[in-house]
Amino acid sequence: GFLEDGILVQDISRMWRHYLRSWAFPWDVAAVLPTELLCLLPGVPGVLGVPAARANRCLRVPRLFEAFDQCETRTGRPNAFRVAKLMMYLVLGIHWHSCLYFALSAWLGLGTDPWVCPAFACPLRRYLHSFYFSTLVLAMVGDTPAPQREEEFLFTIAGFLLAVLGFATITGSISAVIANLSAANAAFYPDAGPVQRYLRARGTGGRLAGRVLRWHQHLRMQRKLPAERMVLQHLPQGLRAEVAASVHLPALRRVGLFRDWGHEVLRQLVLRLRPQVFGPGEFVCRRGDVGREMYFIREGRLAVVAEDGITQLAVLGAGLYFGEISLINIKGNTAGNRRTANIVSIGYSDLFCLGKEDLAEVLAEFPQAHAAMEAKGRELLLGMGRLDTGAEAAAVAAEAKAEQRLRGLEVALEGLQTQAARLLAQLEASTLRMALRIQHLEGQV
């Protein structure tokens, strides 16, 4: 196919019309012409034993490089493809060098001295000897027969120079592949080195540094990506929502709170989730802390512990959530926006974190979801005995009274606006009558 306005066109009729008008068509035709038939004619020259009429096959080289570039940009493992391409270039370079060595040996005479190719009867043995000799020369291993003639000296020197250039190219390519791998890992996973160096500089390494290292190792082994927002930040809003929904929406639907929520609510919600990974024994939240986030358990187990931090009161598993009470302003909540429990991670736990501002934005757009979440939180507070029904009723009454006063003020404001408009109209009419009277008096004078 071909690209038109960035879209791949695969219609057959449009493809061949586009191909006939492209620069590649005459090159491809010239490359496939059966020019080797000219070799049947007497007197056709040859170059080192190869018919010169087949030189048009070299016109395939630009198409080969184009195919390599397209494969490299479309493959899922570009670094492995670059290494494979580099190895192919290496083998192909040795093959070409061995062909030139055999051609030079045939011109000088096979077996005439120790440097040239021996006059083996088997063609495969000749090729293997030539390939082995070129490998030794281009790898600069040595252990090759000493040149005897000027042509042999020049060929060996040219081979050594090519070997130096080839080693530099290979080293640079391998370094680029390693750098790309490191950059790719750094884009997805944080580096534990700066934190460990900071702890050593402050003299607080040891056990804490080991926990940091094990946390980073867990991220890499389990392919956890805490920096998802940085990875997706350059995508447009719609495509970013599609990517985030395809990755996290199945896990989000397992949360009991969201089973009855609409798809649009979850799409808005999934864009604001931040993945977080907690290690063994790490507190997610402590009782009495100010709550600024709520959490959804994607994987792992968490324990609700007593004040001693050891006694387990309950165990939370995948699909559950906590922390929403401190984010929603439930009337009659005696805890306010403070945490009501100590929650610690038993093993490595993969959670979704949702901030208070982000939750408020989503719930403001979808009132039904806000009502459902408030009902869940009220039910939980009743079970915990932290809901003051009297204060709730007083708050509801005060809100209703404030709403009634607000409606009264709106009615009064509408009345004042109507009176102001009437007075403005009377003023304009009086001004017009005054102007007409003055004009009439001026005419009489």
CSV table of C-alpha atoms in Angstrom, one decimal:
chain,number,residue,atom,x,y,z
A,1,GLY,CA,0.0,0.0,0.0
A,2,PHE,CA,0.9,3.7,0.2
A,3,LEU,CA,0.1,6.5,2.5
A,4,GLU,CA,-2.4,9.2,1.6
A,5,ASP,CA,-3.1,11.9,4.2
A,6,GLY,CA,-1.4,9.5,6.7
A,7,ILE,CA,-3.8,6.7,6.0
A,8,LEU,CA,-2.7,3.4,4.4
A,9,VAL,CA,-4.4,2.8,1.1
A,10,GLN,CA,-4.7,-0.8,0.0
A,11,ASP,CA,-7.0,-0.6,-2.9
A,12,ILE,CA,-5.5,-2.6,-5.7
A,13,SER,CA,-6.4,-0.2,-8.6
A,14,ARG,CA,-5.2,2.9,-6.7
A,15,MET,CA,-2.0,1.1,-5.7
A,16,TRP,CA,-0.9,0.2,-9.2
A,17,ARG,CA,-1.6,3.7,-10.5
A,18,HIS,CA,0.4,5.2,-7.7
A,19,TYR,CA,3.2,2.7,-8.3
A,20,LEU,CA,3.4,3.4,-12.0
A,21,ARG,CA,3.9,7.1,-11.3
A,22,SER,CA,6.5,6.6,-8.6
A,23,TRP,CA,10.3,6.7,-9.0
A,24,ALA,CA,10.6,3.1,-7.9
A,25,PHE,CA,8.8,1.7,-11.0
A,26,PRO,CA,11.6,2.3,-13.6
A,27,TRP,CA,14.2,1.2,-11.1
A,28,ASP,CA,12.4,-2.1,-10.4
A,29,VAL,CA,11.9,-2.7,-14.1
A,30,ALA,CA,15.6,-2.1,-14.8
A,31,ALA,CA,16.5,-4.4,-11.9
A,32,VAL,CA,14.5,-7.4,-13.2
A,33,LEU,CA,15.3,-7.2,-16.9
A,34,PRO,CA,16.8,-10.5,-18.0
A,35,THR,CA,20.1,-8.9,-19.1
A,36,GLU,CA,22.0,-12.1,-18.4
A,37,LEU,CA,20.6,-13.4,-21.7
A,38,LEU,CA,23.2,-11.1,-23.3
A,39,CYS,CA,25.8,-13.4,-22.0
A,40,LEU,CA,24.8,-15.9,-24.7
A,41,LEU,CA,26.2,-13.5,-27.3
A,42,PRO,CA,29.9,-13.9,-28.1
A,43,GLY,CA,32.3,-11.2,-27.0
A,44,VAL,CA,30.3,-10.0,-23.9
A,45,PRO,CA,32.9,-8.7,-21.4
A,46,GLY,CA,33.2,-10.0,-17.8
A,47,VAL,CA,34.4,-8.6,-14.6
A,48,LEU,CA,36.5,-11.0,-12.5
A,49,GLY,CA,34.8,-13.9,-14.1
A,50,VAL,CA,31.2,-12.5,-13.4
A,51,PRO,CA,29.2,-11.4,-16.5
A,52,ALA,CA,28.9,-7.6,-16.5
A,53,ALA,CA,25.5,-7.9,-18.0
A,54,ARG,CA,24.1,-8.8,-14.5
A,55,ALA,CA,25.1,-5.5,-13.0
A,56,ASN,CA,21.5,-4.3,-13.1
A,57,ARG,CA,20.7,-6.5,-10.1
A,58,CYS,CA,22.5,-3.9,-7.9
A,59,LEU,CA,19.6,-1.6,-8.6
A,60,ARG,CA,17.6,-3.6,-6.0
A,61,VAL,CA,19.7,-2.1,-3.1
A,62,PRO,CA,17.5,1.0,-2.5
A,63,ARG,CA,14.4,-1.2,-2.3
A,64,LEU,CA,16.2,-3.4,0.1
A,65,PHE,CA,17.0,-0.5,2.4
A,66,GLU,CA,13.4,0.7,2.1
A,67,ALA,CA,12.1,-2.7,3.2
A,68,PHE,CA,14.5,-2.7,6.1
A,69,ASP,CA,13.3,0.8,7.3
A,70,GLN,CA,9.7,-0.2,7.0
A,71,CYS,CA,10.3,-3.5,8.9
A,72,GLU,CA,12.2,-1.6,11.6
A,73,THR,CA,9.5,0.9,12.2
A,74,ARG,CA,6.7,-1.7,12.3
A,75,THR,CA,8.2,-4.6,14.2
A,76,GLY,CA,7.4,-5.1,17.8
A,77,ARG,CA,11.1,-5.7,18.6
A,78,PRO,CA,13.1,-3.0,16.8
A,79,ASN,CA,16.3,-3.6,18.8
A,80,ALA,CA,16.3,-7.3,18.0
A,81,PHE,CA,15.7,-6.5,14.3
A,82,ARG,CA,18.6,-4.0,14.3
A,83,VAL,CA,20.9,-6.7,15.8
A,84,ALA,CA,19.8,-9.3,13.2
A,85,LYS,CA,20.3,-6.8,10.4
A,86,LEU,CA,23.8,-6.0,11.7
A,87,MET,CA,24.7,-9.7,11.7
A,88,MET,CA,23.4,-10.1,8.2
A,89,TYR,CA,25.5,-7.1,7.0
A,90,LEU,CA,28.5,-8.7,8.8
A,91,VAL,CA,28.0,-12.1,7.1
A,92,LEU,CA,27.3,-10.5,3.7
A,93,GLY,CA,30.4,-8.3,4.0
A,94,ILE,CA,32.6,-11.4,4.7
A,95,HIS,CA,31.0,-13.2,1.8
A,96,TRP,CA,31.7,-10.3,-0.6
A,97,HIS,CA,35.3,-10.1,0.7
A,98,SER,CA,35.7,-13.8,0.2
A,99,CYS,CA,34.4,-13.6,-3.3
A,100,LEU,CA,36.9,-10.9,-4.1
A,101,TYR,CA,39.7,-12.9,-2.5
A,102,PHE,CA,38.8,-16.0,-4.6
A,103,ALA,CA,38.6,-13.8,-7.8
A,104,LEU,CA,42.1,-12.4,-7.0
A,105,SER,CA,43.4,-15.9,-6.3
A,106,ALA,CA,42.0,-17.1,-9.6
A,107,TRP,CA,43.6,-14.2,-11.4
A,108,LEU,CA,47.0,-14.8,-9.7
A,109,GLY,CA,46.7,-18.6,-10.0
A,110,LEU,CA,45.2,-21.0,-7.5
A,111,GLY,CA,47.8,-22.6,-5.3
A,112,THR,CA,50.8,-20.7,-6.8
A,113,ASP,CA,51.8,-19.5,-3.3
A,114,PRO,CA,50.6,-20.0,0.3
A,115,TRP,CA,48.6,-16.7,0.4
A,116,VAL,CA,46.2,-17.5,-2.5
A,117,CYS,CA,43.4,-20.0,-2.4
A,118,PRO,CA,44.6,-23.6,-2.8
A,119,ALA,CA,43.5,-25.4,-6.0
A,120,PHE,CA,40.9,-27.7,-4.3
A,121,ALA,CA,38.8,-29.8,-6.6
A,122,CYS,CA,35.6,-29.3,-4.7
A,123,PRO,CA,34.0,-25.8,-5.2
A,124,LEU,CA,32.5,-25.9,-1.7
A,125,ARG,CA,36.0,-26.4,-0.2
A,126,ARG,CA,37.2,-23.4,-2.2
A,127,TYR,CA,34.4,-21.3,-0.9
A,128,LEU,CA,34.8,-22.4,2.7
A,129,HIS,CA,38.6,-21.6,2.6
A,130,SER,CA,37.9,-18.2,1.1
A,131,PHE,CA,35.2,-17.4,3.7
A,132,TYR,CA,37.6,-18.6,6.5
A,133,PHE,CA,40.4,-16.5,5.2
A,134,SER,CA,38.2,-13.4,4.9
A,135,THR,CA,36.9,-13.9,8.4
A,136,LEU,CA,40.5,-14.0,9.8
A,137,VAL,CA,41.4,-10.8,7.9
A,138,LEU,CA,38.3,-8.8,8.7
A,139,ALA,CA,38.3,-9.9,12.4
A,140,MET,CA,42.1,-9.0,12.5
A,141,VAL,CA,42.8,-12.3,14.3
A,142,GLY,CA,45.9,-12.9,12.3
A,143,ASP,CA,47.3,-16.4,11.6
A,144,THR,CA,47.0,-15.8,7.9
A,145,PRO,CA,49.8,-16.6,5.3
A,146,ALA,CA,52.1,-13.6,4.7
A,147,PRO,CA,51.5,-11.8,1.3
A,148,GLN,CA,54.0,-12.5,-1.4
A,149,ARG,CA,53.1,-10.0,-4.2
A,150,GLU,CA,52.1,-6.4,-4.4
A,151,GLU,CA,48.5,-7.3,-5.2
A,152,GLU,CA,48.3,-9.5,-2.1
A,153,PHE,CA,49.8,-6.8,0.1
A,154,LEU,CA,47.3,-4.2,-1.2
A,155,PHE,CA,44.3,-6.6,-0.8
A,156,THR,CA,45.4,-7.4,2.8
A,157,ILE,CA,45.9,-3.8,3.8
A,158,ALA,CA,42.4,-2.9,2.3
A,159,GLY,CA,40.9,-5.7,4.3
A,160,PHE,CA,42.5,-4.5,7.5
A,161,LEU,CA,41.2,-1.0,6.9
A,162,LEU,CA,37.7,-2.3,6.2
A,163,ALA,CA,37.9,-4.3,9.4
A,164,VAL,CA,38.7,-1.2,11.5
A,165,LEU,CA,35.8,0.6,9.9
A,166,GLY,CA,33.5,-2.4,10.4
A,167,PHE,CA,34.4,-2.8,14.1
A,168,ALA,CA,33.7,0.9,14.7
A,169,THR,CA,30.4,0.5,13.0
A,170,ILE,CA,29.5,-2.6,14.9
A,171,THR,CA,30.5,-1.1,18.2
A,172,GLY,CA,28.5,2.0,17.6
A,173,SER,CA,25.4,0.0,16.5
A,174,ILE,CA,25.6,-2.2,19.6
A,175,SER,CA,26.0,0.8,21.8
A,176,ALA,CA,23.0,2.5,20.2
A,177,VAL,CA,20.9,-0.7,20.8
A,178,ILE,CA,22.0,-0.9,24.5
A,179,ALA,CA,21.3,2.9,24.9
A,180,ASN,CA,17.8,2.4,23.4
A,181,LEU,CA,17.1,-0.5,25.7
A,182,SER,CA,18.2,1.6,28.7
A,183,ALA,CA,16.2,4.6,27.6
A,184,ALA,CA,13.1,2.4,27.0
A,185,ASN,CA,13.4,0.9,30.5
A,186,ALA,CA,13.9,4.3,32.0
A,187,ALA,CA,10.8,5.6,30.3
A,188,PHE,CA,8.7,2.8,31.9
A,189,TYR,CA,10.4,1.9,35.2
A,190,PRO,CA,12.0,4.3,37.8
A,191,ASP,CA,15.7,3.9,38.5
A,192,ALA,CA,16.7,2.7,42.0
A,193,GLY,CA,20.2,4.2,41.8
A,194,PRO,CA,19.5,7.8,42.8
A,195,VAL,CA,17.4,6.7,45.9
A,196,GLN,CA,20.1,4.3,47.0
A,197,ARG,CA,22.9,6.9,46.5
A,198,TYR,CA,20.8,9.4,48.5
A,199,LEU,CA,20.4,6.9,51.4
A,200,ARG,CA,24.1,6.1,51.4
A,201,ALA,CA,25.0,9.8,51.4
A,202,ARG,CA,22.7,10.4,54.4
A,203,GLY,CA,24.0,7.3,56.2
A,204,THR,CA,20.6,5.6,56.3
A,205,GLY,CA,21.1,2.7,54.0
A,206,GLY,CA,21.0,-1.0,54.9
A,207,ARG,CA,17.5,-2.4,55.4
A,208,LEU,CA,15.7,0.6,54.0
A,209,ALA,CA,17.9,0.6,50.8
A,210,GLY,CA,17.1,-3.2,50.5
A,211,ARG,CA,13.4,-2.4,50.6
A,212,VAL,CA,13.8,0.2,47.9
A,213,LEU,CA,15.8,-2.2,45.7
A,214,ARG,CA,13.3,-5.0,46.1
A,215,TRP,CA,10.4,-2.6,45.2
A,216,HIS,CA,12.1,-1.7,42.0
A,217,GLN,CA,12.9,-5.3,41.2
A,218,HIS,CA,9.2,-6.2,41.7
A,219,LEU,CA,8.2,-3.5,39.2
A,220,ARG,CA,10.5,-4.9,36.6
A,221,MET,CA,9.7,-8.5,37.2
A,222,GLN,CA,5.9,-8.1,37.2
A,223,ARG,CA,6.0,-5.4,34.5
A,224,LYS,CA,4.2,-2.8,36.6
A,225,LEU,CA,4.3,0.7,35.1
A,226,PRO,CA,3.8,3.4,37.6
A,227,ALA,CA,4.7,6.2,35.1
A,228,GLU,CA,1.7,5.6,32.8
A,229,ARG,CA,0.8,9.3,32.6
A,230,MET,CA,4.2,10.2,31.3
A,231,VAL,CA,4.0,7.5,28.7
A,232,LEU,CA,0.6,8.6,27.5
A,233,GLN,CA,1.0,12.4,27.8
A,234,HIS,CA,1.7,13.0,24.1
A,235,LEU,CA,-1.4,11.2,22.9
A,236,PRO,CA,-4.6,13.2,22.1
A,237,GLN,CA,-7.3,13.1,24.7
A,238,GLY,CA,-9.6,10.7,22.9
A,239,LEU,CA,-6.8,8.2,22.0
A,240,ARG,CA,-5.4,8.5,25.5
A,241,ALA,CA,-8.9,7.6,26.9
A,242,GLU,CA,-9.1,4.6,24.6
A,243,VAL,CA,-5.7,3.3,25.5
A,244,ALA,CA,-6.3,3.7,29.3
A,245,ALA,CA,-9.7,2.1,29.0
A,246,SER,CA,-8.4,-0.9,27.1
A,247,VAL,CA,-5.7,-1.5,29.8
A,248,HIS,CA,-7.6,-0.7,33.0
A,249,LEU,CA,-11.3,-0.9,32.3
A,250,PRO,CA,-11.6,-4.7,32.9
A,251,ALA,CA,-10.0,-4.4,36.3
A,252,LEU,CA,-12.0,-1.3,37.1
A,253,ARG,CA,-15.3,-3.1,36.3
A,254,ARG,CA,-14.4,-5.8,39.0
A,255,VAL,CA,-14.7,-3.1,41.6
A,256,GLY,CA,-18.1,-3.5,43.2
A,257,LEU,CA,-18.7,0.3,43.3
A,258,PHE,CA,-18.5,0.7,39.5
A,259,ARG,CA,-20.5,-2.3,38.4
A,260,ASP,CA,-23.6,-0.3,37.8
A,261,TRP,CA,-21.9,2.8,36.5
A,262,GLY,CA,-22.1,3.8,32.9
A,263,HIS,CA,-19.3,3.5,30.3
A,264,GLU,CA,-18.9,7.2,30.0
A,265,VAL,CA,-18.3,7.6,33.7
A,266,LEU,CA,-15.7,4.9,33.8
A,267,ARG,CA,-13.9,6.5,30.7
A,268,GLN,CA,-13.6,9.8,32.5
A,269,LEU,CA,-12.5,8.0,35.7
A,270,VAL,CA,-9.9,5.8,34.1
A,271,LEU,CA,-8.0,8.9,32.8
A,272,ARG,CA,-7.5,10.2,36.3
A,273,LEU,CA,-6.4,6.9,38.0
A,274,ARG,CA,-2.7,6.7,39.1
A,275,PRO,CA,-1.3,3.2,39.5
A,276,GLN,CA,0.6,2.7,42.7
A,277,VAL,CA,2.5,-0.3,44.1
A,278,PHE,CA,3.0,-0.9,47.8
A,279,GLY,CA,5.5,-3.3,49.3
A,280,PRO,CA,5.1,-5.8,52.2
A,281,GLY,CA,4.3,-4.2,55.5
A,282,GLU,CA,3.9,-0.7,54.0
A,283,PHE,CA,1.1,1.4,55.3
A,284,VAL,CA,-1.3,2.7,52.7
A,285,CYS,CA,-3.1,5.0,55.1
A,286,ARG,CA,-3.2,5.5,58.9
A,287,ARG,CA,-6.1,6.3,61.1
A,288,GLY,CA,-6.5,10.0,61.7
A,289,ASP,CA,-4.6,11.1,58.6
A,290,VAL,CA,-6.2,13.7,56.3
A,291,GLY,CA,-7.7,11.8,53.4
A,292,ARG,CA,-6.8,13.2,49.9
A,293,GLU,CA,-7.1,10.0,47.9
A,294,MET,CA,-9.2,6.9,47.6
A,295,TYR,CA,-7.8,3.5,46.5
A,296,PHE,CA,-9.1,0.6,44.4
A,297,ILE,CA,-7.4,-2.8,44.8
A,298,ARG,CA,-6.3,-4.2,41.5
A,299,GLU,CA,-4.1,-7.0,42.7
A,300,GLY,CA,-2.8,-8.2,46.1
A,301,ARG,CA,-4.2,-8.2,49.6
A,302,LEU,CA,-4.3,-5.5,52.3
A,303,ALA,CA,-5.1,-5.8,56.0
A,304,VAL,CA,-7.1,-3.5,58.3
A,305,VAL,CA,-5.0,-3.5,61.4
A,306,ALA,CA,-5.5,-2.2,65.0
A,307,GLU,CA,-3.5,0.6,66.6
A,308,ASP,CA,-0.6,-1.8,67.4
A,309,GLY,CA,-0.1,-2.3,63.6
A,310,ILE,CA,-0.1,-6.1,64.0
A,311,THR,CA,-3.6,-7.4,64.9
A,312,GLN,CA,-5.6,-7.9,61.7
A,313,LEU,CA,-9.2,-6.9,61.9
A,314,ALA,CA,-10.1,-7.6,58.2
A,315,VAL,CA,-8.4,-8.5,54.9
A,316,LEU,CA,-9.2,-6.6,51.7
A,317,GLY,CA,-8.7,-8.4,48.3
A,318,ALA,CA,-8.9,-7.5,44.6
A,319,GLY,CA,-12.0,-5.7,43.5
A,320,LEU,CA,-12.5,-3.8,46.8
A,321,TYR,CA,-12.0,-0.1,47.5
A,322,PHE,CA,-11.4,2.1,50.5
A,323,GLY,CA,-10.8,5.7,51.4
A,324,GLU,CA,-13.9,7.2,49.8
A,325,ILE,CA,-15.5,8.4,53.0
A,326,SER,CA,-12.8,11.0,53.6
A,327,LEU,CA,-13.3,12.4,50.1
A,328,ILE,CA,-17.1,12.7,50.0
A,329,ASN,CA,-18.8,15.3,52.2
A,330,ILE,CA,-21.4,13.0,53.8
A,331,LYS,CA,-23.7,14.9,56.2
A,332,GLY,CA,-23.3,13.7,59.8
A,333,ASN,CA,-19.9,12.1,59.3
A,334,THR,CA,-18.2,12.5,62.7
A,335,ALA,CA,-14.8,11.6,61.3
A,336,GLY,CA,-14.8,14.5,58.8
A,337,ASN,CA,-12.1,14.1,56.2
A,338,ARG,CA,-9.9,12.0,58.4
A,339,ARG,CA,-9.0,8.3,57.8
A,340,THR,CA,-11.0,5.9,59.9
A,341,ALA,CA,-8.7,2.8,59.7
A,342,ASN,CA,-5.1,1.6,59.5
A,343,ILE,CA,-4.5,-0.3,56.2
A,344,VAL,CA,-1.3,-2.1,55.5
A,345,SER,CA,-0.2,-4.1,52.5
A,346,ILE,CA,0.4,-7.8,53.2
A,347,GLY,CA,2.5,-8.5,50.2
A,348,TYR,CA,3.0,-6.5,47.0
A,349,SER,CA,-0.2,-4.7,46.2
A,350,ASP,CA,-1.2,-3.1,43.0
A,351,LEU,CA,-3.7,-0.2,43.6
A,352,PHE,CA,-5.4,2.5,41.7
A,353,CYS,CA,-5.2,5.9,43.4
A,354,LEU,CA,-7.8,8.6,42.7
A,355,GLY,CA,-7.3,12.1,44.1
A,356,LYS,CA,-10.0,14.2,45.7
A,357,GLU,CA,-10.1,16.9,43.0
A,358,ASP,CA,-10.2,14.3,40.2
A,359,LEU,CA,-13.1,12.5,41.9
A,360,ALA,CA,-15.0,15.8,42.4
A,361,GLU,CA,-14.6,16.6,38.7
A,362,VAL,CA,-16.0,13.3,37.7
A,363,LEU,CA,-18.9,13.3,40.2
A,364,ALA,CA,-19.9,16.9,39.3
A,365,GLU,CA,-20.4,15.7,35.7
A,366,PHE,CA,-22.4,12.6,36.6
A,367,PRO,CA,-24.9,13.3,39.5
A,368,GLN,CA,-26.2,9.8,39.6
A,369,ALA,CA,-22.7,8.4,40.2
A,370,HIS,CA,-22.3,10.9,43.0
A,371,ALA,CA,-25.6,9.8,44.6
A,372,ALA,CA,-24.6,6.2,44.4
A,373,MET,CA,-21.2,6.8,45.9
A,374,GLU,CA,-22.7,8.9,48.7
A,375,ALA,CA,-25.2,6.1,49.5
A,376,LYS,CA,-22.5,3.5,49.7
A,377,GLY,CA,-20.4,5.8,52.1
A,378,ARG,CA,-23.5,6.5,54.3
A,379,GLU,CA,-24.2,2.8,54.6
A,380,LEU,CA,-20.6,2.1,55.6
A,381,LEU,CA,-20.6,4.9,58.2
A,382,LEU,CA,-23.8,3.5,59.7
A,383,GLY,CA,-22.2,0.1,60.1
A,384,MET,CA,-19.1,1.7,61.8
A,385,GLY,CA,-21.3,3.9,64.1
A,386,ARG,CA,-19.7,7.1,62.8
A,387,LEU,CA,-22.9,8.7,61.3
A,388,ASP,CA,-24.7,11.1,63.5
A,389,THR,CA,-28.3,10.9,62.3
A,390,GLY,CA,-29.3,14.0,64.3
A,391,ALA,CA,-26.5,16.1,62.8
A,392,GLU,CA,-27.4,14.6,59.4
A,393,ALA,CA,-31.0,15.7,59.8
A,394,ALA,CA,-29.9,19.1,61.0
A,395,ALA,CA,-27.6,19.4,58.0
A,396,VAL,CA,-30.3,18.4,55.6
A,397,ALA,CA,-32.8,20.8,57.2
A,398,ALA,CA,-30.2,23.6,57.1
A,399,GLU,CA,-29.5,22.8,53.4
A,400,ALA,CA,-33.2,22.8,52.6
A,401,LYS,CA,-33.6,26.1,54.4
A,402,ALA,CA,-30.6,27.6,52.6
A,403,GLU,CA,-32.1,26.3,49.3
A,404,GLN,CA,-35.4,27.9,50.2
A,405,ARG,CA,-33.7,31.2,51.0
A,406,LEU,CA,-31.7,31.0,47.8
A,407,ARG,CA,-34.9,30.5,45.8
A,408,GLY,CA,-36.4,33.5,47.6
A,409,LEU,CA,-33.4,35.6,46.8
A,410,GLU,CA,-33.6,34.5,43.2
A,411,VAL,CA,-37.4,35.5,43.0
A,412,ALA,CA,-36.6,38.8,44.7
A,413,LEU,CA,-33.7,39.4,42.3
A,414,GLU,CA,-36.0,38.7,39.3
A,415,GLY,CA,-38.5,41.2,40.7
A,416,LEU,CA,-35.8,43.8,41.1
A,417,GLN,CA,-34.6,43.2,37.6
A,418,THR,CA,-38.1,43.6,36.3
A,419,GLN,CA,-38.6,46.9,38.1
A,420,ALA,CA,-35.2,48.2,37.0
A,421,ALA,CA,-36.1,47.4,33.4
A,422,ARG,CA,-39.5,49.2,33.8
A,423,LEU,CA,-37.7,52.3,35.3
A,424,LEU,CA,-35.2,52.3,32.5
A,425,ALA,CA,-37.9,52.2,29.9
A,426,GLN,CA,-39.7,55.1,31.6
A,427,LEU,CA,-36.5,57.1,31.7
A,428,GLU,CA,-35.9,56.5,28.0
A,429,ALA,CA,-39.5,57.6,27.2
A,430,SER,CA,-39.1,60.8,29.4
A,431,THR,CA,-35.8,61.6,27.7
A,432,LEU,CA,-37.4,61.3,24.3
A,433,ARG,CA,-40.4,63.5,25.2
A,434,MET,CA,-38.0,66.1,26.7
A,435,ALA,CA,-35.9,66.2,23.5
A,436,LEU,CA,-39.0,66.6,21.3
A,437,ARG,CA,-40.3,69.5,23.5
A,438,ILE,CA,-37.0,71.3,23.4
A,439,GLN,CA,-36.9,70.9,19.6
A,440,HIS,CA,-40.4,72.4,19.3
A,441,LEU,CA,-39.5,75.3,21.5
A,442,GLU,CA,-36.4,76.0,19.5
A,443,GLY,CA,-38.5,76.1,16.3
A,444,GLN,CA,-40.9,78.7,17.8
A,445,VAL,CA,-38.0,80.9,18.9
